[in-house]
Amino acid sequence: MDAFIALANGLTVALQPMNLLFALVGVLLGTAVGVLPGIGPALTVALLLPITFKLDPGGSIIMFAGIYYGGMYGGSTTAILINTPGESASMATALEGNKMAKAGRGGPALATSAIGSFVAGTIATLGLAFLAPTLVELAVKFGPEDYFALMCVAFITVSATFGDSPVRGLTSLFIGLALGLVGIDKLTGQARLTFGVPELLDGVEVTTLAVGLFAVGEALYVASRRHIEEEVLEPVRGSLWMTKEDWKRSWKPWLRGTLFGFPIGALPAGGAEIPTFLSYSTEKRLTKYPKEFGHGAIEGVAGPEAANNASAAGTLVPLLALGLPTSATAAMMLAGFQQYGLNPGPLLFAERPELVWGLIASLFIANTMLLILNLPLVGLWVKLLAIPQPWLYAGILVFATMGTIAAKPSIVELAMLGAFGGLGFLMRRFDYPIAPVVVGLILGPIAEAQLRRALSISLGDPMVLLQSPISATLLGVALIALILPFVLKGMSRFKAAED
């Protein structure tokens, strides 16, 4: 009952004209960047961080959430029409969606994708509204050692599951943790790793790192790939609307996709790729029309798209309740909270309930906006694909540089932006995941502070980490998450050698 009252109060915040405008801008930007391959919500939020730091915190975070939801919607458009997923989470949608477009059923594919996203997003946002406060009640009981153990779980799961190689993920994480050590030590007041540069005393700015890695790095990487196959755009032929048979075949996959997406998205190592492919394989197994799979089955679009959007709401559960980002975009949203001096977690629900519940309520509004905007404006979104890539990425570079200078006018900051851009390019070139670097920089100092606090309370006894049952369990989970990818890789190599 309390959640309903809080949600009603949140709606009054979300329905304020300025917040509605922020939500609209967010969903429009999100859909646009979702449509453009390579430019995801994480990159967009990173670009907007430097220019929103003087705006209203509530409105800016509502806009970031709108970008996240919009990106999930937009990614399906290119997956269906040109077989190029704008987001990795839309890969499963491309399998059947593009076949439907080639068969002249692009309209129903886009429609089931948009409506499924709306249904799943609405149900999952309700789940977020009821699950987050329960998690907060649990998190209030955490001591400093429990928080440190929770950070360890976040570090290991994020680094071990992003990318193909756990070693590369952990390498990325340690780069972020090392950057988190730069600046003044909050306990002793000593300068660490500043090399006599006064600008580094405040530490490395998350916005500079994020813009460098995501925006500048992506632009350099795209510029380096000269030989790219021409993409063939499938025109949307026939009716945009779904037949009665399409509705009948879509509604169950929408619900099943939601049941896959929300809980897996809420897990520390969840993400959107796992539930979308799980949904696709389930629909393939349950379908009454198995011969259509591989040739354009509508269930293969409806299920994965629902799972995709439900996972986006699921990702916000650990972010808002525990302050744990489980995706690149969630890490950028955490950076957005921190630039306003806000730390997501139990205290945020107590100190700024209007901001948290306004954000959750705004997700319902953003979802409705996306449904209304997506289908009628599909022609406009497709036209975005005609923008020449050199113009697009040159614009991103200019925007990134101007935003960073506006946030912190300093030659050192600009040099760091260039250095992080170069690092981002090399990481993409050699297939190192980028999100763990940002997670390491954001959560590293928090984990360090909690560990030092726990050791101070226990008079330096490291066994305090194992004396708390919560801490011991979480460290056990982190250890399993660290070892498991290596074990699975070893087993697959052993099987391959046997064959």
Short mmCIF file of C-alpha atoms in Angstrom, two decimals:
data_model
loop_
_atom_site.label_atom_id
_atom_site.label_comp_id
_atom_site.label_asym_id
_atom_site.label_seq_id
_atom_site.Cartn_x
_atom_site.Cartn_y
_atom_site.Cartn_z
CA MET A 1 0.00 0.00 0.00
CA ASP A 2 2.88 2.36 0.85
CA ALA A 3 4.31 1.80 -2.63
CA PHE A 4 0.98 2.90 -4.22
CA ILE A 5 0.94 6.12 -2.14
CA ALA A 6 4.61 6.82 -2.96
CA LEU A 7 3.92 6.13 -6.66
CA ALA A 8 0.93 8.52 -6.61
CA ASN A 9 3.16 11.21 -5.08
CA GLY A 10 5.78 10.44 -7.72
CA LEU A 11 3.20 10.93 -10.49
CA THR A 12 2.52 14.46 -9.25
CA VAL A 13 6.27 15.16 -9.63
CA ALA A 14 6.54 13.42 -13.03
CA LEU A 15 3.48 15.27 -14.43
CA GLN A 16 5.02 18.72 -13.82
CA PRO A 17 5.38 20.45 -17.23
CA MET A 18 9.18 20.74 -17.01
CA ASN A 19 9.60 17.06 -16.10
CA LEU A 20 7.26 16.06 -18.95
CA LEU A 21 9.49 18.05 -21.31
CA PHE A 22 12.61 16.31 -19.95
CA ALA A 23 10.92 12.91 -20.43
CA LEU A 24 9.91 13.81 -24.02
CA VAL A 25 13.43 15.01 -24.90
CA GLY A 26 14.84 11.83 -23.33
CA VAL A 27 12.62 9.40 -25.27
CA LEU A 28 13.16 11.27 -28.57
CA LEU A 29 16.95 11.30 -28.09
CA GLY A 30 16.92 7.69 -26.89
CA THR A 31 14.97 6.44 -29.90
CA ALA A 32 17.20 8.41 -32.28
CA VAL A 33 20.42 7.00 -30.79
CA GLY A 34 18.91 3.52 -30.56
CA VAL A 35 18.22 3.63 -34.31
CA LEU A 36 21.79 4.69 -35.18
CA PRO A 37 24.09 1.64 -35.00
CA GLY A 38 27.04 2.14 -32.64
CA ILE A 39 25.57 5.13 -30.77
CA GLY A 40 23.85 3.67 -27.73
CA PRO A 41 22.18 5.20 -24.66
CA ALA A 42 25.43 4.96 -22.63
CA LEU A 43 27.28 7.17 -25.13
CA THR A 44 24.39 9.68 -25.22
CA VAL A 45 24.14 9.96 -21.42
CA ALA A 46 27.95 10.34 -21.28
CA LEU A 47 27.77 13.22 -23.79
CA LEU A 48 24.96 14.94 -21.87
CA LEU A 49 26.58 14.68 -18.42
CA PRO A 50 28.84 17.75 -18.82
CA ILE A 51 26.04 19.99 -20.15
CA THR A 52 23.35 18.96 -17.62
CA PHE A 53 25.35 19.48 -14.42
CA LYS A 54 23.71 22.89 -13.82
CA LEU A 55 20.17 21.70 -14.61
CA ASP A 56 17.56 20.38 -12.16
CA PRO A 57 18.74 16.95 -10.86
CA GLY A 58 15.25 15.37 -10.97
CA GLY A 59 14.58 16.50 -14.56
CA SER A 60 18.03 15.47 -15.81
CA ILE A 61 17.77 11.96 -14.31
CA ILE A 62 14.24 11.58 -15.77
CA MET A 63 15.74 12.51 -19.16
CA PHE A 64 18.56 9.94 -18.74
CA ALA A 65 16.01 7.21 -17.90
CA GLY A 66 13.97 8.26 -20.98
CA ILE A 67 17.12 7.90 -23.12
CA TYR A 68 17.66 4.40 -21.67
CA TYR A 69 14.08 3.27 -22.44
CA GLY A 70 14.09 5.01 -25.84
CA GLY A 71 17.38 3.33 -26.82
CA MET A 72 15.81 -0.06 -26.17
CA TYR A 73 12.85 0.83 -28.43
CA GLY A 74 14.98 2.38 -31.20
CA GLY A 75 17.43 -0.52 -31.46
CA SER A 76 14.66 -2.78 -32.77
CA THR A 77 13.90 -0.49 -35.76
CA THR A 78 17.31 -1.02 -37.39
CA ALA A 79 17.36 -4.67 -36.33
CA ILE A 80 14.11 -5.21 -38.28
CA LEU A 81 14.72 -2.93 -41.28
CA ILE A 82 18.45 -3.33 -42.01
CA ASN A 83 19.42 -6.39 -39.93
CA THR A 84 21.85 -4.19 -37.95
CA PRO A 85 20.88 -4.04 -34.26
CA GLY A 86 21.35 -0.50 -32.90
CA GLU A 87 21.88 -2.17 -29.50
CA SER A 88 23.39 -5.60 -28.70
CA ALA A 89 20.15 -6.41 -26.87
CA SER A 90 18.30 -6.24 -30.23
CA MET A 91 20.35 -9.03 -31.83
CA ALA A 92 17.66 -11.65 -31.12
CA THR A 93 15.00 -9.36 -32.68
CA ALA A 94 17.00 -9.16 -35.92
CA LEU A 95 16.84 -12.95 -36.41
CA GLU A 96 13.10 -12.98 -37.26
CA GLY A 97 12.37 -9.24 -37.62
CA ASN A 98 14.50 -8.73 -40.73
CA LYS A 99 13.03 -11.86 -42.35
CA MET A 100 9.54 -10.41 -41.73
CA ALA A 101 10.60 -7.09 -43.32
CA LYS A 102 11.97 -8.92 -46.39
CA ALA A 103 8.66 -10.78 -46.67
CA GLY A 104 6.78 -7.45 -46.74
CA ARG A 105 5.66 -7.67 -43.07
CA GLY A 106 7.95 -4.99 -41.65
CA GLY A 107 4.90 -3.06 -40.36
CA PRO A 108 3.54 -5.85 -38.10
CA ALA A 109 7.13 -6.61 -36.93
CA LEU A 110 7.60 -2.96 -35.83
CA ALA A 111 4.11 -2.91 -34.29
CA THR A 112 4.56 -6.08 -32.18
CA SER A 113 7.99 -4.76 -31.16
CA ALA A 114 6.58 -1.37 -30.01
CA ILE A 115 3.48 -2.78 -28.27
CA GLY A 116 5.47 -5.61 -26.66
CA SER A 117 8.01 -3.09 -25.38
CA PHE A 118 5.17 -0.99 -23.92
CA VAL A 119 3.46 -3.96 -22.21
CA ALA A 120 6.76 -5.32 -20.81
CA GLY A 121 8.02 -1.87 -19.79
CA THR A 122 4.80 -1.10 -17.90
CA ILE A 123 4.70 -4.45 -16.04
CA ALA A 124 8.43 -4.29 -15.25
CA THR A 125 8.18 -0.69 -13.98
CA LEU A 126 5.42 -1.85 -11.60
CA GLY A 127 7.80 -4.60 -10.48
CA LEU A 128 10.50 -1.95 -9.91
CA ALA A 129 8.09 0.15 -7.80
CA PHE A 130 7.34 -2.80 -5.48
CA LEU A 131 10.71 -4.60 -5.42
CA ALA A 132 13.05 -1.61 -4.89
CA PRO A 133 11.59 -0.59 -1.45
CA THR A 134 11.90 -4.24 -0.25
CA LEU A 135 15.57 -4.28 -1.26
CA VAL A 136 16.07 -0.94 0.50
CA GLU A 137 14.72 -2.42 3.76
CA LEU A 138 17.30 -5.20 3.46
CA ALA A 139 20.14 -2.80 2.56
CA VAL A 140 19.47 -0.61 5.65
CA LYS A 141 20.72 -3.54 7.77
CA PHE A 142 24.08 -3.62 5.95
CA GLY A 143 27.25 -2.76 7.86
CA PRO A 144 30.42 -1.38 6.18
CA GLU A 145 31.83 -4.92 5.68
CA ASP A 146 28.56 -5.99 3.98
CA TYR A 147 28.72 -2.99 1.63
CA PHE A 148 32.33 -3.82 0.75
CA ALA A 149 31.34 -7.42 -0.04
CA LEU A 150 28.43 -6.15 -2.16
CA MET A 151 30.86 -3.93 -4.12
CA CYS A 152 33.08 -7.00 -4.68
CA VAL A 153 30.06 -8.84 -6.17
CA ALA A 154 29.41 -5.85 -8.45
CA PHE A 155 33.08 -5.65 -9.52
CA ILE A 156 33.39 -9.35 -10.34
CA THR A 157 30.02 -9.83 -12.04
CA VAL A 158 30.29 -6.70 -14.18
CA SER A 159 33.88 -7.39 -15.26
CA ALA A 160 33.51 -11.15 -15.76
CA THR A 161 30.30 -10.91 -17.82
CA PHE A 162 31.04 -7.88 -20.06
CA GLY A 163 32.83 -9.01 -23.23
CA ASP A 164 34.03 -12.46 -24.25
CA SER A 165 37.01 -12.82 -21.91
CA PRO A 166 36.82 -12.59 -18.07
CA VAL A 167 40.56 -11.70 -17.97
CA ARG A 168 39.97 -8.70 -20.28
CA GLY A 169 36.96 -7.66 -18.17
CA LEU A 170 39.05 -7.80 -14.98
CA THR A 171 41.86 -5.86 -16.68
CA SER A 172 39.34 -3.12 -17.58
CA LEU A 173 38.08 -3.12 -13.98
CA PHE A 174 41.61 -2.67 -12.56
CA ILE A 175 42.21 0.30 -14.88
CA GLY A 176 39.08 1.91 -13.37
CA LEU A 177 40.11 1.05 -9.79
CA ALA A 178 43.58 2.55 -10.39
CA LEU A 179 42.01 5.77 -11.72
CA GLY A 180 39.79 5.84 -8.61
CA LEU A 181 42.92 6.12 -6.41
CA VAL A 182 43.93 9.46 -7.98
CA GLY A 183 43.33 12.52 -5.78
CA ILE A 184 43.36 13.36 -2.07
CA ASP A 185 42.99 10.41 0.33
CA LYS A 186 39.86 11.24 2.33
CA LEU A 187 41.16 9.55 5.50
CA THR A 188 44.72 10.95 5.70
CA GLY A 189 44.50 14.03 3.47
CA GLN A 190 47.56 12.88 1.48
CA ALA A 191 47.73 13.39 -2.32
CA ARG A 192 47.82 10.11 -4.27
CA LEU A 193 49.03 9.62 -7.87
CA THR A 194 48.66 13.34 -8.71
CA PHE A 195 52.26 13.72 -10.06
CA GLY A 196 52.32 17.36 -8.93
CA VAL A 197 49.34 18.32 -11.12
CA PRO A 198 46.95 20.46 -8.97
CA GLU A 199 43.94 19.64 -11.22
CA LEU A 200 44.24 15.96 -10.24
CA LEU A 201 43.80 16.65 -6.50
CA ASP A 202 40.00 16.38 -6.91
CA GLY A 203 40.42 13.02 -8.65
CA VAL A 204 39.51 11.93 -12.18
CA GLU A 205 36.14 13.31 -13.30
CA VAL A 206 33.70 10.50 -14.16
CA THR A 207 32.20 12.64 -16.94
CA THR A 208 35.60 13.17 -18.61
CA LEU A 209 36.39 9.44 -18.44
CA ALA A 210 32.92 8.47 -19.72
CA VAL A 211 32.88 10.97 -22.60
CA GLY A 212 36.44 9.99 -23.57
CA LEU A 213 35.86 6.23 -23.51
CA PHE A 214 32.35 6.12 -24.97
CA ALA A 215 32.13 9.11 -27.33
CA VAL A 216 35.69 9.94 -28.46
CA GLY A 217 36.77 6.27 -28.42
CA GLU A 218 33.74 5.19 -30.49
CA ALA A 219 34.28 8.01 -33.03
CA LEU A 220 37.96 7.04 -33.49
CA TYR A 221 37.05 3.35 -33.78
CA VAL A 222 34.38 4.00 -36.45
CA ALA A 223 36.83 6.23 -38.37
CA SER A 224 39.41 3.41 -38.33
CA ARG A 225 37.02 0.91 -39.96
CA ARG A 226 37.07 1.97 -43.60
CA HIS A 227 35.84 -1.23 -45.23
CA ILE A 228 32.28 -1.68 -44.01
CA GLU A 229 29.64 -3.60 -45.95
CA GLU A 230 26.85 -1.48 -47.37
CA GLU A 231 23.64 -1.84 -45.36
CA VAL A 232 20.49 -2.58 -47.35
CA LEU A 233 17.42 -0.82 -45.99
CA GLU A 234 14.18 -2.81 -46.29
CA PRO A 235 11.25 -0.45 -47.02
CA VAL A 236 8.15 -0.84 -44.83
CA ARG A 237 5.59 -2.31 -47.19
CA GLY A 238 1.88 -2.89 -46.59
CA SER A 239 -0.01 -2.07 -43.42
CA LEU A 240 1.76 -0.89 -40.28
CA TRP A 241 -0.87 -2.55 -38.13
CA MET A 242 -1.20 -6.11 -36.82
CA THR A 243 -3.91 -8.55 -37.87
CA LYS A 244 -6.11 -10.42 -35.37
CA GLU A 245 -3.89 -13.49 -35.88
CA ASP A 246 -0.76 -11.41 -35.12
CA TRP A 247 -2.30 -10.20 -31.84
CA LYS A 248 -3.23 -13.78 -30.93
CA ARG A 249 0.32 -14.99 -31.57
CA SER A 250 2.01 -12.04 -29.82
CA TRP A 251 0.38 -11.57 -26.41
CA LYS A 252 1.75 -14.71 -24.74
CA PRO A 253 5.35 -14.05 -25.95
CA TRP A 254 5.05 -10.48 -24.57
CA LEU A 255 4.20 -11.81 -21.10
CA ARG A 256 6.81 -14.60 -21.21
CA GLY A 257 9.46 -12.11 -22.40
CA THR A 258 8.62 -9.84 -19.43
CA LEU A 259 9.03 -12.78 -17.02
CA PHE A 260 12.51 -13.45 -18.49
CA GLY A 261 13.64 -9.83 -18.79
CA PHE A 262 12.75 -8.27 -15.44
CA PRO A 263 14.30 -10.75 -12.95
CA ILE A 264 17.43 -11.37 -15.08
CA GLY A 265 17.86 -7.61 -15.65
CA ALA A 266 17.70 -7.09 -11.87
CA LEU A 267 20.59 -9.53 -11.25
CA PRO A 268 24.11 -8.04 -10.87
CA ALA A 269 25.31 -9.98 -13.93
CA GLY A 270 22.00 -9.97 -15.80
CA GLY A 271 22.00 -7.56 -18.74
CA ALA A 272 19.58 -7.67 -21.66
CA GLU A 273 21.32 -10.13 -24.01
CA ILE A 274 20.67 -13.26 -21.89
CA PRO A 275 16.87 -12.79 -21.46
CA THR A 276 16.34 -11.83 -25.13
CA PHE A 277 18.01 -15.01 -26.41
CA LEU A 278 16.31 -17.10 -23.69
CA SER A 279 12.97 -15.67 -24.82
CA TYR A 280 13.78 -16.39 -28.49
CA SER A 281 14.72 -20.04 -27.80
CA THR A 282 11.61 -20.51 -25.59
CA GLU A 283 9.29 -19.12 -28.29
CA LYS A 284 10.97 -21.35 -30.87
CA ARG A 285 10.29 -24.37 -28.65
CA LEU A 286 6.67 -23.45 -27.77
CA THR A 287 5.46 -22.20 -31.16
CA LYS A 288 2.64 -23.89 -33.10
CA TYR A 289 4.35 -22.75 -36.32
CA PRO A 290 7.91 -24.18 -36.09
CA LYS A 291 8.43 -23.97 -39.88
CA GLU A 292 8.08 -20.16 -39.75
CA PHE A 293 11.09 -19.77 -37.43
CA GLY A 294 14.06 -18.70 -39.51
CA HIS A 295 11.68 -17.25 -42.14
CA GLY A 296 9.94 -14.49 -40.14
CA ALA A 297 7.92 -15.76 -37.14
CA ILE A 298 6.21 -12.92 -35.26
CA GLU A 299 6.75 -14.68 -31.89
CA GLY A 300 10.52 -14.37 -32.48
CA VAL A 301 10.13 -10.57 -32.49
CA ALA A 302 7.45 -10.18 -29.78
CA GLY A 303 9.20 -12.22 -27.05
CA PRO A 304 12.76 -10.87 -27.30
CA GLU A 305 11.58 -7.24 -27.57
CA ALA A 306 9.45 -7.62 -24.42
CA ALA A 307 12.40 -9.23 -22.60
CA ASN A 308 14.67 -6.40 -23.79
CA ASN A 309 12.51 -3.62 -22.33
CA ALA A 310 11.67 -5.50 -19.13
CA SER A 311 15.39 -5.94 -18.47
CA ALA A 312 15.89 -2.15 -18.70
CA ALA A 313 13.46 -1.66 -15.78
CA GLY A 314 15.10 -4.59 -13.98
CA THR A 315 18.52 -2.90 -14.24
CA LEU A 316 17.14 0.10 -12.30
CA VAL A 317 16.27 -2.10 -9.26
CA PRO A 318 19.89 -2.65 -8.04
CA LEU A 319 20.86 0.85 -9.25
CA LEU A 320 18.23 2.70 -7.19
CA ALA A 321 18.07 0.35 -4.18
CA LEU A 322 21.76 -0.53 -3.75
CA GLY A 323 23.67 1.91 -5.98
CA LEU A 324 24.95 -0.96 -8.16
CA PRO A 325 25.14 -0.43 -11.93
CA THR A 326 24.71 -3.68 -13.91
CA SER A 327 25.03 -2.23 -17.44
CA ALA A 328 27.02 0.49 -19.21
CA THR A 329 23.99 2.83 -19.30
CA ALA A 330 23.26 2.18 -15.60
CA ALA A 331 26.90 3.09 -14.83
CA MET A 332 26.41 6.38 -16.70
CA MET A 333 23.16 7.05 -14.81
CA LEU A 334 25.06 6.44 -11.55
CA ALA A 335 27.60 9.04 -12.72
CA GLY A 336 24.61 11.36 -13.39
CA PHE A 337 23.37 10.91 -9.81
CA GLN A 338 26.86 11.53 -8.42
CA GLN A 339 27.42 14.75 -10.36
CA TYR A 340 24.54 16.20 -8.29
CA GLY A 341 26.00 14.84 -5.04
CA LEU A 342 23.38 12.07 -4.88
CA ASN A 343 24.26 8.46 -4.03
CA PRO A 344 21.63 5.90 -5.07
CA GLY A 345 20.84 3.42 -2.31
CA PRO A 346 18.78 3.16 0.87
CA LEU A 347 19.52 6.74 1.99
CA LEU A 348 18.27 8.23 -1.30
CA PHE A 349 14.79 6.73 -0.71
CA ALA A 350 14.75 8.36 2.75
CA GLU A 351 16.37 11.71 1.88
CA ARG A 352 14.97 12.38 -1.63
CA PRO A 353 11.78 10.29 -1.99
CA GLU A 354 10.25 12.82 -4.41
CA LEU A 355 13.21 12.37 -6.79
CA VAL A 356 13.21 8.53 -6.66
CA TRP A 357 9.44 8.10 -6.97
CA GLY A 358 9.22 10.91 -9.55
CA LEU A 359 11.78 8.97 -11.62
CA ILE A 360 9.87 5.65 -11.28
CA ALA A 361 6.53 7.34 -12.15
CA SER A 362 8.15 9.09 -15.14
CA LEU A 363 9.03 5.67 -16.60
CA PHE A 364 5.30 4.97 -17.09
CA ILE A 365 4.94 8.31 -18.89
CA ALA A 366 8.07 7.69 -21.01
CA ASN A 367 6.73 4.26 -21.97
CA THR A 368 3.43 5.76 -23.14
CA MET A 369 5.25 8.51 -25.07
CA LEU A 370 7.40 5.90 -26.81
CA LEU A 371 4.38 3.88 -27.92
CA ILE A 372 2.68 7.00 -29.33
CA LEU A 373 5.85 8.29 -31.04
CA ASN A 374 7.43 5.11 -32.36
CA LEU A 375 4.95 3.79 -34.92
CA PRO A 376 3.78 7.04 -36.59
CA LEU A 377 7.35 8.40 -36.79
CA VAL A 378 9.02 5.24 -38.10
CA GLY A 379 9.72 7.01 -41.42
CA LEU A 380 11.56 9.80 -39.58
CA TRP A 381 13.70 7.34 -37.56
CA VAL A 382 14.67 5.50 -40.74
CA LYS A 383 15.76 8.81 -42.36
CA LEU A 384 18.34 9.21 -39.55
CA LEU A 385 20.21 6.30 -41.13
CA ALA A 386 20.88 8.53 -44.16
CA ILE A 387 23.12 10.88 -42.10
CA PRO A 388 26.71 10.33 -43.38
CA GLN A 389 28.86 8.72 -40.68
CA PRO A 390 31.70 11.31 -40.97
CA TRP A 391 29.22 14.12 -40.17
CA LEU A 392 27.69 12.18 -37.31
CA TYR A 393 30.93 11.30 -35.55
CA ALA A 394 32.56 14.68 -36.25
CA GLY A 395 29.53 16.24 -34.51
CA ILE A 396 29.97 13.84 -31.57
CA LEU A 397 33.65 14.82 -31.22
CA VAL A 398 32.82 18.56 -31.24
CA PHE A 399 29.97 18.04 -28.76
CA ALA A 400 32.19 15.92 -26.47
CA THR A 401 34.99 18.51 -26.43
CA MET A 402 32.69 21.51 -25.90
CA GLY A 403 30.77 19.71 -23.12
CA THR A 404 33.95 18.79 -21.25
CA ILE A 405 35.35 22.35 -21.51
CA ALA A 406 32.01 23.79 -20.30
CA ALA A 407 31.97 21.49 -17.25
CA LYS A 408 35.61 22.09 -16.27
CA PRO A 409 37.57 24.63 -18.37
CA SER A 410 41.10 23.26 -18.06
CA ILE A 411 43.88 22.19 -20.45
CA VAL A 412 44.56 19.18 -18.19
CA GLU A 413 40.91 18.07 -18.48
CA LEU A 414 41.07 18.37 -22.28
CA ALA A 415 44.35 16.38 -22.38
CA MET A 416 42.71 13.69 -20.19
CA LEU A 417 39.72 13.59 -22.57
CA GLY A 418 42.09 12.93 -25.50
CA ALA A 419 44.03 10.29 -23.50
CA PHE A 420 40.82 8.50 -22.46
CA GLY A 421 39.59 8.71 -26.07
CA GLY A 422 42.78 6.97 -27.21
CA LEU A 423 42.35 4.37 -24.45
CA GLY A 424 38.71 3.81 -25.51
CA PHE A 425 39.78 3.29 -29.13
CA LEU A 426 42.48 0.75 -28.17
CA MET A 427 40.06 -1.10 -25.85
CA ARG A 428 37.51 -1.42 -28.67
CA ARG A 429 40.20 -2.40 -31.15
CA PHE A 430 41.44 -5.24 -28.93
CA ASP A 431 37.97 -6.19 -27.61
CA TYR A 432 38.30 -5.00 -24.00
CA PRO A 433 34.94 -4.05 -22.40
CA ILE A 434 34.59 -0.38 -21.46
CA ALA A 435 31.84 -0.43 -18.81
CA PRO A 436 34.07 -2.04 -16.07
CA VAL A 437 36.46 0.96 -16.27
CA VAL A 438 33.61 3.38 -15.44
CA VAL A 439 32.24 1.03 -12.73
CA GLY A 440 35.73 0.76 -11.20
CA LEU A 441 36.17 4.55 -11.08
CA ILE A 442 32.71 5.15 -9.55
CA LEU A 443 32.51 2.26 -7.07
CA GLY A 444 36.25 1.87 -6.29
CA PRO A 445 36.49 4.84 -3.86
CA ILE A 446 33.18 3.80 -2.20
CA ALA A 447 34.45 0.21 -1.71
CA GLU A 448 37.75 1.52 -0.32
CA ALA A 449 35.97 3.81 2.16
CA GLN A 450 33.71 0.97 3.37
CA LEU A 451 36.64 -1.46 3.78
CA ARG A 452 38.66 1.06 5.76
CA ARG A 453 35.63 1.84 7.94
CA ALA A 454 35.08 -1.87 8.64
CA LEU A 455 38.77 -2.36 9.52
CA SER A 456 38.73 0.75 11.78
CA ILE A 457 35.71 -0.59 13.73
CA SER A 458 37.34 -4.05 14.10
CA LEU A 459 40.74 -2.53 15.08
CA GLY A 460 42.38 -3.83 11.91
CA ASP A 461 41.06 -7.41 12.05
CA PRO A 462 40.50 -8.61 8.43
CA MET A 463 38.36 -11.52 9.70
CA VAL A 464 35.53 -8.99 10.20
CA LEU A 465 34.72 -9.58 6.49
CA LEU A 466 33.85 -13.23 7.26
CA GLN A 467 32.17 -12.73 10.66
CA SER A 468 29.04 -11.10 9.20
CA PRO A 469 26.80 -13.76 7.53
CA ILE A 470 25.71 -11.24 4.83
CA SER A 471 29.32 -10.29 4.04
CA ALA A 472 30.52 -13.92 4.03
CA THR A 473 27.67 -14.97 1.67
CA LEU A 474 28.32 -12.08 -0.72
CA LEU A 475 32.08 -12.76 -0.81
CA GLY A 476 31.26 -16.42 -1.54
CA VAL A 477 29.02 -15.32 -4.45
CA ALA A 478 31.83 -13.04 -5.74
CA LEU A 479 34.34 -15.91 -5.56
CA ILE A 480 32.00 -18.26 -7.49
CA ALA A 481 31.35 -15.51 -10.09
CA LEU A 482 35.12 -15.06 -10.47
CA ILE A 483 35.95 -18.77 -10.88
CA LEU A 484 32.89 -19.92 -12.90
CA PRO A 485 33.77 -18.26 -16.28
CA PHE A 486 37.25 -19.84 -16.19
CA VAL A 487 35.80 -23.28 -15.30
CA LEU A 488 33.21 -23.07 -18.11
CA LYS A 489 35.89 -21.96 -20.59
CA GLY A 490 38.16 -24.85 -19.53
CA MET A 491 35.31 -27.35 -19.89
CA SER A 492 34.41 -26.09 -23.38
CA ARG A 493 38.10 -26.36 -24.44
CA PHE A 494 38.29 -29.88 -22.99
CA LYS A 495 35.12 -30.89 -24.92
CA ALA A 496 36.49 -29.36 -28.13
CA ALA A 497 39.77 -31.28 -27.68
CA GLU A 498 37.82 -34.53 -27.12
CA ASP A 499 35.77 -33.98 -30.30
#
